[in-house]
Amino acid sequence: MTALDIIIMAAGKGTRMKSRIPKVLQRLAGRPLLHHVLDQAASLHARRVVVVTGHGATEVEAACAGYTRATGSFDLQFVRQQPQLGTGHAVQQAMPALAGDGMAVVLSGDVPLTRPDTLRALVDAAQGAGGNERLALLTVRLPDPTGYGRIVRSPADGAAVQRIVEHKDASDAERAIGEVYSGIMAVPAQRLAGWLARLTNDNAQGEYYLTDIVAMAVHDAVPVVAHCIDDALQVAGVNSPAQLAELERAHQRAQAAALMEQGVRLADPARFDLRGDARSGARGELVCGQDVDIDVNCVFTGLVELGEGVQIGANCCIANARIAAGAVIHPFTHIDGEKLGAAVGEGALIGPFARLRPGAQLGREVHIGNFVEVKNSTLADGAKANHLAYLGDASVGERVNYGAGSITANYDGANKHRTVIEADVHIGSNCVLVAPVTIGKGATVAGGSTITKEVPAGALGVARGRQVSIADWKRPTKQAKG
Ligand code: UD1
Ligand code: MG
């Protein structure tokens, strides 16, 4: 198998995005467009990837380096194209960074949804049967081919590809051709170098067209094959916010369809989102057991695992979390495990309006109710915090009942401290547990207490002003102005 070197053209400005962010860094499913293209390179087991940058080069290069740091795949190089004189000129800049002996695959940084099997088929087409070299073009038939390079074939020669003509240079007859060049090709690197050296910019746009190498291949008797697909989405580029949104929806629909194929029940596949995590660069992945139900408008980010029979209510955002079998996540719940992860045990009931933050580790049958926040805390089986509470840096034992409005005061302004609440403790409403502090097994804390010292096992801890009643209390009366 010939080594594959990939050239990704990413120097363009993306004027129609009307954004300060370079076009190839606009996000699709939570990740830069360019990361999706780098995924394609990774799926091909590329030996080397050369990214041609220009507009926003520093930012684009940093984003690519972030990708390889996260995945560890392939040798990555950058070349800068300044100024941008066309796609042929862009590839010329990349040639010195190629080893020269391999197969080159040209991709565009703004075409995110090409499938690995499509690219593999294109590379196979370029490699031919007996190792003969060929130029392979990925083409697609479009109902409206306006703007694209057209594939000109020769009827006399068994419809063999002759050349590509750019829209602006095409005759009316050529503009009637529905088969267009996708911008993606596979070509032996050595041949490519020779052809690029012969490019001119004598055309309607005064640019060096990469597509002119097709006629050169024909002239040099190198076979040209067109690998024609009928799925326009795979070669669709992003030029405007409207196109970006269109591709986002199409991508999400495809992810939703794949999940439903596995048996996941989505209330509405049009209102489902699975995204990569921009913070870590991780891809979006939703792993589901049998009989999972997901209601409308849920957003899943990073790696999320849902066990058998899990139910996710409407409008939940869930990132980097593991939810065990039979758990129910009620509507409007926000779970974000970030790097530490978050875990919900079997049969737990969470929400509505609950918030689980990094390091929330909940056991079986735990109940977390509305407006309860849990961060970096372990709740053992059967523990409950049902209303308006905060648990941060706490270890909570089995069957603890944590009252409404109670909080762990875990931060003294400089350092964080732990709160330990042993099994079967009952914390009343509106308590402040000032960490570090321990509440012993089976102890009770009276409502409204501010606890600063250990409460021993089995004891009642009360820490609040004692109630006094002043009889026949006369309220103040309003004084006459004068
Ligand atoms: C190109 C093809 C056209 C094809 C179409 C598919 C050429 C001459 N034409 O046209 O046949 O149908 O793609 O979408 O190749 N870029 C650079 N440097 C440059 C110019 C472009 O890096 O100097 C990058 C752009 O950022 C973009 C890609 O190359 O990622 C394609 O450039 P674009 O201007 O969109 O090419 P088209 O004119 O659409
Ligand atoms: Mg263009």
Short mmCIF file of C-alpha atoms and ligand atoms in Angstrom, two decimals:
data_model
loop_
_atom_site.label_atom_id
_atom_site.label_comp_id
_atom_site.label_asym_id
_atom_site.label_seq_id
_atom_site.Cartn_x
_atom_site.Cartn_y
_atom_site.Cartn_z
CA MET A 1 0.00 0.00 0.00
CA THR A 2 1.37 3.42 -1.02
CA ALA A 3 1.83 5.93 1.82
CA LEU A 4 -0.80 8.67 1.89
CA ASP A 5 0.09 12.33 2.32
CA ILE A 6 -2.81 14.70 2.70
CA ILE A 7 -2.97 18.32 1.69
CA ILE A 8 -5.71 20.37 3.32
CA MET A 9 -6.39 23.72 1.71
CA ALA A 10 -7.35 26.15 4.44
CA ALA A 11 -6.00 29.53 3.38
CA GLY A 12 -9.25 31.09 2.21
CA LYS A 13 -10.90 33.95 4.03
CA GLY A 14 -14.52 32.88 4.04
CA THR A 15 -15.80 36.40 3.34
CA ARG A 16 -19.44 35.34 3.32
CA MET A 17 -19.29 34.08 6.91
CA LYS A 18 -18.91 37.77 7.96
CA SER A 19 -16.97 36.61 10.99
CA ARG A 20 -13.66 37.41 12.67
CA ILE A 21 -13.09 33.67 13.10
CA PRO A 22 -11.30 32.00 10.14
CA LYS A 23 -13.85 29.96 8.20
CA VAL A 24 -12.22 26.59 8.81
CA LEU A 25 -12.48 27.21 12.58
CA GLN A 26 -16.24 27.76 12.51
CA ARG A 27 -17.86 24.96 14.49
CA LEU A 28 -19.90 22.01 13.26
CA ALA A 29 -21.27 19.73 15.99
CA GLY A 30 -19.16 21.62 18.53
CA ARG A 31 -15.81 21.19 16.75
CA PRO A 32 -13.95 23.31 14.18
CA LEU A 33 -14.69 22.35 10.57
CA LEU A 34 -10.99 21.63 10.20
CA HIS A 35 -11.12 18.99 12.96
CA HIS A 36 -13.71 17.07 10.94
CA VAL A 37 -11.34 17.19 7.96
CA LEU A 38 -8.46 16.04 10.17
CA ASP A 39 -10.71 13.12 11.23
CA GLN A 40 -10.86 12.18 7.55
CA ALA A 41 -7.07 12.23 7.35
CA ALA A 42 -6.88 10.07 10.48
CA SER A 43 -9.41 7.60 9.06
CA LEU A 44 -7.18 7.17 5.99
CA HIS A 45 -4.17 6.44 8.24
CA ALA A 46 -2.33 9.29 6.59
CA ARG A 47 1.44 9.35 6.94
CA ARG A 48 1.61 13.12 6.87
CA VAL A 49 -0.86 16.00 6.75
CA VAL A 50 0.12 19.35 5.31
CA VAL A 51 -2.26 22.19 6.07
CA VAL A 52 -2.07 25.23 3.79
CA THR A 53 -2.90 28.31 5.84
CA GLY A 54 -3.24 31.99 4.96
CA HIS A 55 -6.06 33.98 6.51
CA GLY A 56 -5.87 33.62 10.31
CA ALA A 57 -2.85 31.30 9.88
CA THR A 58 -1.71 31.51 13.52
CA GLU A 59 -5.12 30.59 14.90
CA VAL A 60 -5.66 27.85 12.34
CA GLU A 61 -2.27 26.31 13.06
CA ALA A 62 -2.91 26.38 16.82
CA ALA A 63 -6.25 24.65 16.32
CA CYS A 64 -4.63 21.85 14.27
CA ALA A 65 -1.87 21.35 16.83
CA GLY A 66 -4.59 21.01 19.47
CA TYR A 67 -6.13 18.22 17.41
CA THR A 68 -2.96 16.15 17.15
CA ARG A 69 -2.22 16.71 20.84
CA ALA A 70 -5.64 15.20 21.61
CA THR A 71 -5.44 12.28 19.18
CA GLY A 72 -1.71 11.68 18.72
CA SER A 73 -2.27 10.80 15.10
CA PHE A 74 -0.09 11.59 12.04
CA ASP A 75 2.78 13.91 11.31
CA LEU A 76 1.40 17.43 10.89
CA GLN A 77 3.03 20.25 8.95
CA PHE A 78 1.99 23.74 7.95
CA VAL A 79 2.81 25.86 4.98
CA ARG A 80 1.67 29.43 4.52
CA GLN A 81 0.20 30.67 1.27
CA GLN A 82 0.61 34.43 1.02
CA PRO A 83 -1.08 35.83 -1.07
CA GLN A 84 -3.75 33.34 -2.16
CA LEU A 85 -3.41 32.89 -5.91
CA GLY A 86 -5.71 29.92 -6.38
CA THR A 87 -6.05 26.25 -5.49
CA GLY A 88 -3.14 25.20 -7.75
CA HIS A 89 -0.93 27.79 -6.07
CA ALA A 90 -2.07 26.51 -2.65
CA VAL A 91 -1.04 22.94 -3.48
CA GLN A 92 2.27 24.19 -4.93
CA GLN A 93 3.13 25.64 -1.51
CA ALA A 94 2.50 22.24 0.09
CA MET A 95 4.70 20.19 -2.26
CA PRO A 96 8.07 20.82 -0.54
CA ALA A 97 6.54 19.43 2.68
CA LEU A 98 5.56 16.14 1.00
CA ALA A 99 7.89 13.16 0.87
CA GLY A 100 7.30 12.94 -2.88
CA ASP A 101 7.02 9.16 -3.14
CA GLY A 102 3.46 8.70 -1.92
CA MET A 103 -0.10 9.27 -2.99
CA ALA A 104 -1.34 12.82 -2.36
CA VAL A 105 -4.94 13.42 -1.36
CA VAL A 106 -6.24 16.98 -1.64
CA LEU A 107 -8.98 18.00 0.78
CA SER A 108 -10.62 21.33 1.59
CA GLY A 109 -10.72 22.64 5.16
CA ASP A 110 -14.31 23.73 4.70
CA VAL A 111 -15.78 20.40 3.50
CA PRO A 112 -16.44 18.53 6.75
CA LEU A 113 -18.77 15.62 5.98
CA THR A 114 -16.96 13.41 3.48
CA ARG A 115 -17.24 9.82 4.68
CA PRO A 116 -14.12 7.67 5.25
CA ASP A 117 -15.39 4.91 2.92
CA THR A 118 -15.81 7.46 0.13
CA LEU A 119 -12.22 8.69 0.53
CA ARG A 120 -10.94 5.12 0.75
CA ALA A 121 -12.72 4.28 -2.53
CA LEU A 122 -11.17 7.37 -4.13
CA VAL A 123 -7.68 6.35 -3.01
CA ASP A 124 -8.29 2.80 -4.27
CA ALA A 125 -9.37 4.25 -7.61
CA ALA A 126 -6.12 6.24 -7.80
CA GLN A 127 -4.03 3.19 -6.98
CA GLY A 128 -5.52 1.11 -9.78
CA ALA A 129 -5.31 -2.65 -10.09
CA GLY A 130 -1.67 -3.42 -10.96
CA GLY A 131 -0.23 -0.46 -9.07
CA ASN A 132 -0.62 1.74 -12.18
CA GLU A 133 -0.76 5.37 -11.30
CA ARG A 134 -3.89 7.32 -11.99
CA LEU A 135 -5.49 10.62 -11.15
CA ALA A 136 -8.77 10.05 -9.28
CA LEU A 137 -11.36 12.82 -8.91
CA LEU A 138 -14.27 12.76 -6.51
CA THR A 139 -17.26 14.01 -8.46
CA VAL A 140 -20.95 14.46 -7.81
CA ARG A 141 -24.00 15.11 -9.95
CA LEU A 142 -25.90 18.21 -8.89
CA PRO A 143 -29.33 19.43 -10.02
CA ASP A 144 -27.86 22.95 -9.96
CA PRO A 145 -24.13 22.85 -10.76
CA THR A 146 -23.74 26.65 -10.89
CA GLY A 147 -20.35 27.84 -9.67
CA TYR A 148 -18.61 24.47 -9.72
CA GLY A 149 -15.93 23.06 -12.02
CA ARG A 150 -17.57 20.79 -14.63
CA ILE A 151 -16.29 17.35 -15.60
CA VAL A 152 -15.83 17.36 -19.38
CA ARG A 153 -15.92 13.87 -20.90
CA SER A 154 -15.22 12.73 -24.44
CA PRO A 155 -18.14 10.91 -26.09
CA ALA A 156 -15.75 9.61 -28.76
CA ASP A 157 -13.49 8.05 -26.15
CA GLY A 158 -15.95 5.98 -24.08
CA ALA A 159 -16.91 9.07 -22.04
CA ALA A 160 -13.37 9.33 -20.63
CA VAL A 161 -12.67 12.43 -18.54
CA GLN A 162 -10.84 15.04 -20.63
CA ARG A 163 -10.55 18.05 -18.35
CA ILE A 164 -12.30 20.22 -15.77
CA VAL A 165 -13.60 23.58 -16.80
CA GLU A 166 -14.33 26.16 -14.11
CA HIS A 167 -17.80 27.74 -14.19
CA LYS A 168 -16.47 31.19 -15.05
CA ASP A 169 -14.50 29.81 -17.99
CA ALA A 170 -17.19 27.44 -19.27
CA SER A 171 -19.24 27.72 -22.46
CA ASP A 172 -23.04 27.43 -22.31
CA ALA A 173 -22.78 23.81 -23.44
CA GLU A 174 -20.25 23.05 -20.69
CA ARG A 175 -22.37 24.81 -18.09
CA ALA A 176 -25.16 22.35 -18.94
CA ILE A 177 -22.98 19.49 -17.56
CA GLY A 178 -24.37 18.28 -14.24
CA GLU A 179 -21.32 16.33 -13.05
CA VAL A 180 -19.02 18.57 -11.01
CA TYR A 181 -15.65 18.32 -9.30
CA SER A 182 -15.96 18.13 -5.52
CA GLY A 183 -12.58 19.75 -4.79
CA ILE A 184 -11.21 16.38 -3.59
CA MET A 185 -8.69 14.32 -5.55
CA ALA A 186 -6.09 11.58 -5.09
CA VAL A 187 -2.97 11.73 -7.23
CA PRO A 188 0.55 10.26 -7.17
CA ALA A 189 2.67 13.00 -5.56
CA GLN A 190 5.48 12.81 -8.09
CA ARG A 191 3.12 13.32 -11.02
CA LEU A 192 1.36 16.13 -9.17
CA ALA A 193 4.64 18.02 -8.69
CA GLY A 194 5.37 17.87 -12.41
CA TRP A 195 1.94 19.11 -13.42
CA LEU A 196 1.83 21.92 -10.85
CA ALA A 197 5.08 23.28 -12.28
CA ARG A 198 3.30 23.74 -15.63
CA LEU A 199 0.22 25.64 -14.34
CA THR A 200 -0.54 29.12 -15.65
CA ASN A 201 -3.10 31.68 -14.52
CA ASP A 202 -4.39 32.43 -17.98
CA ASN A 203 -8.11 32.14 -17.20
CA ALA A 204 -11.22 34.11 -16.28
CA GLN A 205 -10.17 34.55 -12.61
CA GLY A 206 -6.42 35.03 -13.16
CA GLU A 207 -5.82 32.18 -10.65
CA TYR A 208 -3.69 29.06 -10.70
CA TYR A 209 -6.34 26.35 -10.98
CA LEU A 210 -5.49 22.97 -9.51
CA THR A 211 -8.15 21.58 -11.82
CA ASP A 212 -5.98 22.31 -14.88
CA ILE A 213 -3.85 19.28 -14.02
CA VAL A 214 -6.61 17.00 -15.33
CA ALA A 215 -5.97 17.98 -18.97
CA MET A 216 -2.23 17.58 -18.31
CA ALA A 217 -2.77 14.03 -17.05
CA VAL A 218 -4.76 13.20 -20.18
CA HIS A 219 -1.98 14.72 -22.30
CA ASP A 220 0.62 12.60 -20.47
CA ALA A 221 -1.52 9.47 -20.94
CA VAL A 222 -2.06 9.05 -17.19
CA PRO A 223 -5.55 7.59 -16.74
CA VAL A 224 -8.08 9.89 -15.08
CA VAL A 225 -10.92 8.26 -13.17
CA ALA A 226 -13.96 10.01 -11.75
CA HIS A 227 -15.38 8.44 -8.61
CA CYS A 228 -18.91 9.81 -8.81
CA ILE A 229 -21.13 9.76 -5.73
CA ASP A 230 -24.77 10.87 -5.48
CA ASP A 231 -24.69 12.22 -1.91
CA ALA A 232 -24.09 15.96 -2.31
CA LEU A 233 -23.84 16.41 1.46
CA GLN A 234 -20.50 14.59 1.53
CA VAL A 235 -18.89 17.22 -0.66
CA ALA A 236 -20.84 20.27 0.49
CA GLY A 237 -18.66 23.18 1.57
CA VAL A 238 -19.42 25.86 4.13
CA ASN A 239 -19.46 29.41 2.82
CA SER A 240 -22.18 31.12 4.84
CA PRO A 241 -23.94 30.82 8.21
CA ALA A 242 -26.97 29.41 6.39
CA GLN A 243 -24.89 26.63 4.80
CA LEU A 244 -23.21 25.93 8.14
CA ALA A 245 -26.61 25.52 9.82
CA GLU A 246 -27.80 23.30 6.98
CA LEU A 247 -24.81 20.98 7.34
CA GLU A 248 -25.18 20.98 11.13
CA ARG A 249 -28.79 19.80 10.83
CA ALA A 250 -27.93 17.20 8.20
CA HIS A 251 -25.09 15.89 10.38
CA GLN A 252 -27.33 15.78 13.46
CA ARG A 253 -30.08 14.02 11.50
CA ALA A 254 -27.56 11.40 10.42
CA GLN A 255 -26.35 10.88 14.01
CA ALA A 256 -29.96 10.64 15.22
CA ALA A 257 -30.78 8.12 12.50
CA ALA A 258 -27.79 5.96 13.48
CA LEU A 259 -28.92 5.95 17.13
CA MET A 260 -32.51 5.08 16.22
CA GLU A 261 -31.14 2.28 14.06
CA GLN A 262 -29.58 0.88 17.27
CA GLY A 263 -32.96 1.07 19.01
CA VAL A 264 -32.65 4.39 20.83
CA ARG A 265 -36.02 6.15 20.94
CA LEU A 266 -35.79 9.85 20.11
CA ALA A 267 -39.01 11.82 20.58
CA ASP A 268 -37.98 13.95 17.60
CA PRO A 269 -34.79 13.30 15.59
CA ALA A 270 -34.97 16.89 14.33
CA ARG A 271 -34.55 18.14 17.89
CA PHE A 272 -31.51 16.14 18.94
CA ASP A 273 -27.88 17.26 19.17
CA LEU A 274 -24.69 15.33 19.82
CA ARG A 275 -21.58 17.51 19.83
CA GLY A 276 -17.87 17.23 20.33
CA ASP A 277 -16.39 18.98 23.32
CA ALA A 278 -14.66 22.21 22.32
CA ARG A 279 -12.76 22.26 25.64
CA SER A 280 -11.00 18.92 25.14
CA GLY A 281 -11.33 18.47 21.39
CA ALA A 282 -13.11 15.16 22.07
CA ARG A 283 -15.57 13.87 19.52
CA GLY A 284 -19.23 13.54 20.43
CA GLU A 285 -20.16 9.98 21.28
CA LEU A 286 -23.39 8.69 22.79
CA VAL A 287 -23.29 5.06 23.91
CA CYS A 288 -26.73 3.69 24.74
CA GLY A 289 -28.08 0.48 26.26
CA GLN A 290 -31.42 -0.98 25.29
CA ASP A 291 -34.70 0.93 25.67
CA VAL A 292 -33.29 4.39 26.13
CA ASP A 293 -35.80 7.24 25.68
CA ILE A 294 -34.67 10.75 24.85
CA ASP A 295 -37.19 13.58 24.78
CA VAL A 296 -36.91 16.70 22.63
CA ASN A 297 -34.21 19.41 22.70
CA CYS A 298 -31.48 17.51 24.50
CA VAL A 299 -27.83 18.36 23.84
CA PHE A 300 -25.18 15.70 24.47
CA THR A 301 -21.52 16.71 24.50
CA GLY A 302 -18.31 14.67 24.55
CA LEU A 303 -18.64 11.06 25.74
CA VAL A 304 -22.00 10.24 27.32
CA GLU A 305 -23.10 6.73 28.29
CA LEU A 306 -26.75 5.90 28.99
CA GLY A 307 -27.52 2.52 30.52
CA GLU A 308 -30.48 0.29 29.79
CA GLY A 309 -33.88 1.91 30.22
CA VAL A 310 -32.53 5.39 30.97
CA GLN A 311 -35.01 8.18 30.36
CA ILE A 312 -33.88 11.69 29.51
CA GLY A 313 -36.53 14.40 29.82
CA ALA A 314 -36.89 17.38 27.52
CA ASN A 315 -34.30 20.17 27.41
CA CYS A 316 -31.43 18.45 29.20
CA CYS A 317 -27.77 19.27 28.53
CA ILE A 318 -25.50 16.33 29.34
CA ALA A 319 -21.73 16.32 28.87
CA ASN A 320 -19.03 13.76 29.73
CA ALA A 321 -21.23 11.65 32.00
CA ARG A 322 -22.21 8.05 32.71
CA ILE A 323 -25.82 7.39 33.60
CA ALA A 324 -26.57 3.88 34.82
CA ALA A 325 -29.51 1.65 33.99
CA GLY A 326 -32.98 2.75 34.95
CA ALA A 327 -32.03 6.29 35.96
CA VAL A 328 -34.49 9.04 35.10
CA ILE A 329 -33.25 12.50 34.24
CA HIS A 330 -36.14 14.92 34.45
CA PRO A 331 -36.46 17.98 32.15
CA PHE A 332 -34.10 20.94 32.23
CA THR A 333 -31.30 19.12 33.99
CA HIS A 334 -27.71 20.20 33.37
CA ILE A 335 -24.96 17.61 33.80
CA ASP A 336 -21.38 18.48 32.91
CA GLY A 337 -18.60 16.14 34.02
CA GLU A 338 -15.92 18.15 32.16
CA LYS A 339 -12.57 16.34 32.65
CA LEU A 340 -13.43 14.58 35.94
CA GLY A 341 -16.64 13.06 34.63
CA ALA A 342 -19.98 12.71 36.39
CA ALA A 343 -21.80 9.50 37.22
CA VAL A 344 -25.42 8.76 38.06
CA GLY A 345 -26.20 5.40 39.65
CA GLU A 346 -28.82 2.84 38.80
CA GLY A 347 -32.41 3.89 39.31
CA ALA A 348 -31.48 7.43 40.40
CA LEU A 349 -33.95 10.28 39.90
CA ILE A 350 -32.42 13.58 38.86
CA GLY A 351 -34.14 16.93 38.32
CA PRO A 352 -36.10 18.69 37.06
CA PHE A 353 -33.72 21.68 37.11
CA ALA A 354 -30.82 19.82 38.74
CA ARG A 355 -27.16 20.61 38.14
CA LEU A 356 -24.42 17.99 38.36
CA ARG A 357 -20.89 19.31 37.97
CA PRO A 358 -17.47 17.65 37.56
CA GLY A 359 -16.81 14.85 40.02
CA ALA A 360 -20.46 14.31 40.98
CA GLN A 361 -20.61 10.56 41.74
CA LEU A 362 -24.10 9.41 42.62
CA GLY A 363 -24.93 5.88 43.80
CA ARG A 364 -28.00 3.76 43.21
CA GLU A 365 -31.45 5.24 43.84
CA VAL A 366 -30.05 8.66 44.71
CA HIS A 367 -32.58 11.50 44.37
CA ILE A 368 -31.48 14.97 43.33
CA GLY A 369 -34.34 17.43 43.04
CA ASN A 370 -34.94 20.90 41.68
CA PHE A 371 -32.27 23.57 42.04
CA VAL A 372 -29.80 21.22 43.68
CA GLU A 373 -26.15 21.59 42.67
CA VAL A 374 -23.61 18.80 43.22
CA LYS A 375 -19.88 19.29 42.60
CA ASN A 376 -16.96 16.95 43.31
CA SER A 377 -19.08 14.98 45.77
CA THR A 378 -19.95 11.35 46.32
CA LEU A 379 -23.51 10.41 47.30
CA ALA A 380 -23.88 6.79 48.41
CA ASP A 381 -26.88 4.60 47.60
CA GLY A 382 -30.26 6.00 48.54
CA ALA A 383 -29.06 9.49 49.54
CA LYS A 384 -31.49 12.31 48.81
CA ALA A 385 -31.19 16.06 48.31
CA ASN A 386 -34.52 17.09 46.94
CA HIS A 387 -34.72 20.87 47.01
CA LEU A 388 -32.59 24.01 46.64
CA ALA A 389 -29.29 22.70 47.99
CA TYR A 390 -25.53 22.71 47.39
CA LEU A 391 -23.16 19.81 47.93
CA GLY A 392 -19.54 20.65 47.09
CA ASP A 393 -16.49 18.56 48.05
CA ALA A 394 -18.65 16.30 50.21
CA SER A 395 -18.84 12.59 50.97
CA VAL A 396 -22.45 11.68 51.67
CA GLY A 397 -23.29 8.28 53.16
CA GLU A 398 -26.10 5.87 52.40
CA ARG A 399 -29.69 6.99 52.95
CA VAL A 400 -28.71 10.50 54.06
CA ASN A 401 -31.52 13.01 53.79
CA TYR A 402 -30.15 16.44 52.99
CA GLY A 403 -32.71 19.15 53.70
CA ALA A 404 -34.04 21.92 51.54
CA GLY A 405 -31.84 24.98 51.29
CA SER A 406 -28.81 23.42 53.01
CA ILE A 407 -25.31 24.03 51.77
CA THR A 408 -21.75 22.91 52.33
CA ALA A 409 -19.57 25.97 52.87
CA ASN A 410 -16.60 24.33 51.18
CA TYR A 411 -14.52 27.37 50.30
CA ASP A 412 -12.89 29.64 52.88
CA GLY A 413 -11.83 32.16 50.26
CA ALA A 414 -8.46 30.52 49.69
CA ASN A 415 -8.83 26.75 50.00
CA LYS A 416 -11.51 24.11 49.52
CA HIS A 417 -12.34 21.72 52.36
CA ARG A 418 -14.32 18.50 52.58
CA THR A 419 -17.55 17.77 54.38
CA VAL A 420 -18.18 14.20 55.52
CA ILE A 421 -21.79 13.19 56.18
CA GLU A 422 -21.96 9.60 57.35
CA ALA A 423 -24.72 7.08 56.67
CA ASP A 424 -28.31 7.70 57.81
CA VAL A 425 -27.70 11.33 58.76
CA HIS A 426 -30.64 13.73 58.60
CA ILE A 427 -29.71 17.31 57.75
CA GLY A 428 -32.60 19.70 58.37
CA SER A 429 -33.54 22.61 56.15
CA ASN A 430 -31.42 25.70 55.63
CA CYS A 431 -28.26 24.43 57.32
CA VAL A 432 -24.72 25.63 56.61
CA LEU A 433 -22.07 22.94 57.09
CA VAL A 434 -18.78 24.84 57.38
CA ALA A 435 -16.03 22.57 56.07
CA PRO A 436 -13.91 20.80 57.09
CA VAL A 437 -16.55 19.11 59.21
CA THR A 438 -17.93 15.64 59.90
CA ILE A 439 -21.47 14.63 60.79
CA GLY A 440 -21.33 11.18 62.44
CA LYS A 441 -23.43 8.18 61.50
CA GLY A 442 -27.12 8.53 62.21
CA ALA A 443 -26.76 12.09 63.57
CA THR A 444 -29.36 14.80 63.06
CA VAL A 445 -28.72 18.46 62.35
CA ALA A 446 -31.49 20.82 63.36
CA GLY A 447 -32.92 23.13 60.70
CA GLY A 448 -31.26 26.51 60.43
CA SER A 449 -28.00 25.38 62.07
CA THR A 450 -24.59 26.68 61.12
CA ILE A 451 -22.37 23.71 61.93
CA THR A 452 -18.66 24.40 62.52
CA LYS A 453 -17.74 21.42 64.74
CA GLU A 454 -18.16 17.68 64.45
CA VAL A 455 -21.59 16.28 65.32
CA PRO A 456 -20.96 12.87 66.92
CA ALA A 457 -22.73 9.74 65.70
CA GLY A 458 -26.34 9.52 66.87
CA ALA A 459 -26.38 13.08 68.32
CA LEU A 460 -28.60 16.06 67.51
CA GLY A 461 -26.55 19.07 66.50
CA VAL A 462 -28.27 22.43 67.02
CA ALA A 463 -26.38 25.61 66.26
CA ARG A 464 -28.68 28.60 66.06
CA GLY A 465 -30.06 31.38 68.23
CA ARG A 466 -32.48 29.99 70.77
CA GLN A 467 -36.02 31.21 70.14
CA VAL A 468 -37.45 33.73 72.58
CA SER A 469 -41.00 35.08 72.56
CA ILE A 470 -41.66 38.57 73.93
CA ALA A 471 -45.24 38.75 75.05
CA ASP A 472 -47.62 41.54 73.95
CA TRP A 473 -45.18 42.99 71.47
CA LYS A 474 -46.16 46.46 70.26
CA ARG A 475 -45.11 47.24 66.74
CA PRO A 476 -43.79 50.75 65.96
CA THR A 477 -46.43 53.18 64.67
CA LYS A 478 -45.94 55.82 62.00
CA GLN A 479 -45.08 59.29 63.40
CA ALA A 480 -46.95 62.36 62.18
CA LYS A 481 -44.79 64.64 59.96
CA GLY A 482 -44.21 68.06 61.30
C1 UD1 B 1 -12.92 24.69 -6.48
C2 UD1 B 1 -12.59 23.98 -7.79
C3 UD1 B 1 -13.90 23.61 -8.49
C4 UD1 B 1 -14.77 22.75 -7.58
C5 UD1 B 1 -15.00 23.47 -6.26
C6 UD1 B 1 -15.68 22.54 -5.31
C7 UD1 B 1 -10.51 24.94 -8.52
C8 UD1 B 1 -9.84 25.88 -9.45
N1 UD1 B 1 -11.82 24.85 -8.62
O1 UD1 B 1 -13.56 25.90 -6.82
O2 UD1 B 1 -13.61 22.90 -9.69
O3 UD1 B 1 -16.00 22.48 -8.24
O4 UD1 B 1 -13.74 23.87 -5.66
O5 UD1 B 1 -16.04 23.22 -4.13
O6 UD1 B 1 -9.84 24.29 -7.75
N2 UD1 B 1 -7.92 27.95 -1.19
C9 UD1 B 1 -6.65 28.20 -0.72
N3 UD1 B 1 -5.87 29.06 -1.40
C10 UD1 B 1 -6.29 29.67 -2.55
C11 UD1 B 1 -7.58 29.43 -3.02
C12 UD1 B 1 -8.38 28.55 -2.31
O7 UD1 B 1 -6.23 27.65 0.29
O8 UD1 B 1 -5.49 30.44 -3.11
C13 UD1 B 1 -8.76 27.01 -0.44
C14 UD1 B 1 -10.02 27.64 0.08
O9 UD1 B 1 -9.83 28.16 1.38
C15 UD1 B 1 -10.98 26.45 0.07
C16 UD1 B 1 -10.48 25.60 -1.10
O10 UD1 B 1 -9.16 26.01 -1.33
O11 UD1 B 1 -10.86 25.71 1.27
C17 UD1 B 1 -11.32 25.75 -2.36
O12 UD1 B 1 -11.24 27.09 -2.79
P1 UD1 B 1 -12.47 27.85 -3.42
O13 UD1 B 1 -12.10 29.22 -3.72
O14 UD1 B 1 -13.69 27.62 -2.60
O15 UD1 B 1 -12.62 27.03 -4.80
P2 UD1 B 1 -13.80 27.14 -5.81
O16 UD1 B 1 -13.66 28.38 -6.58
O17 UD1 B 1 -15.07 26.93 -5.09
MG MG B 2 -13.64 30.27 -5.17
#
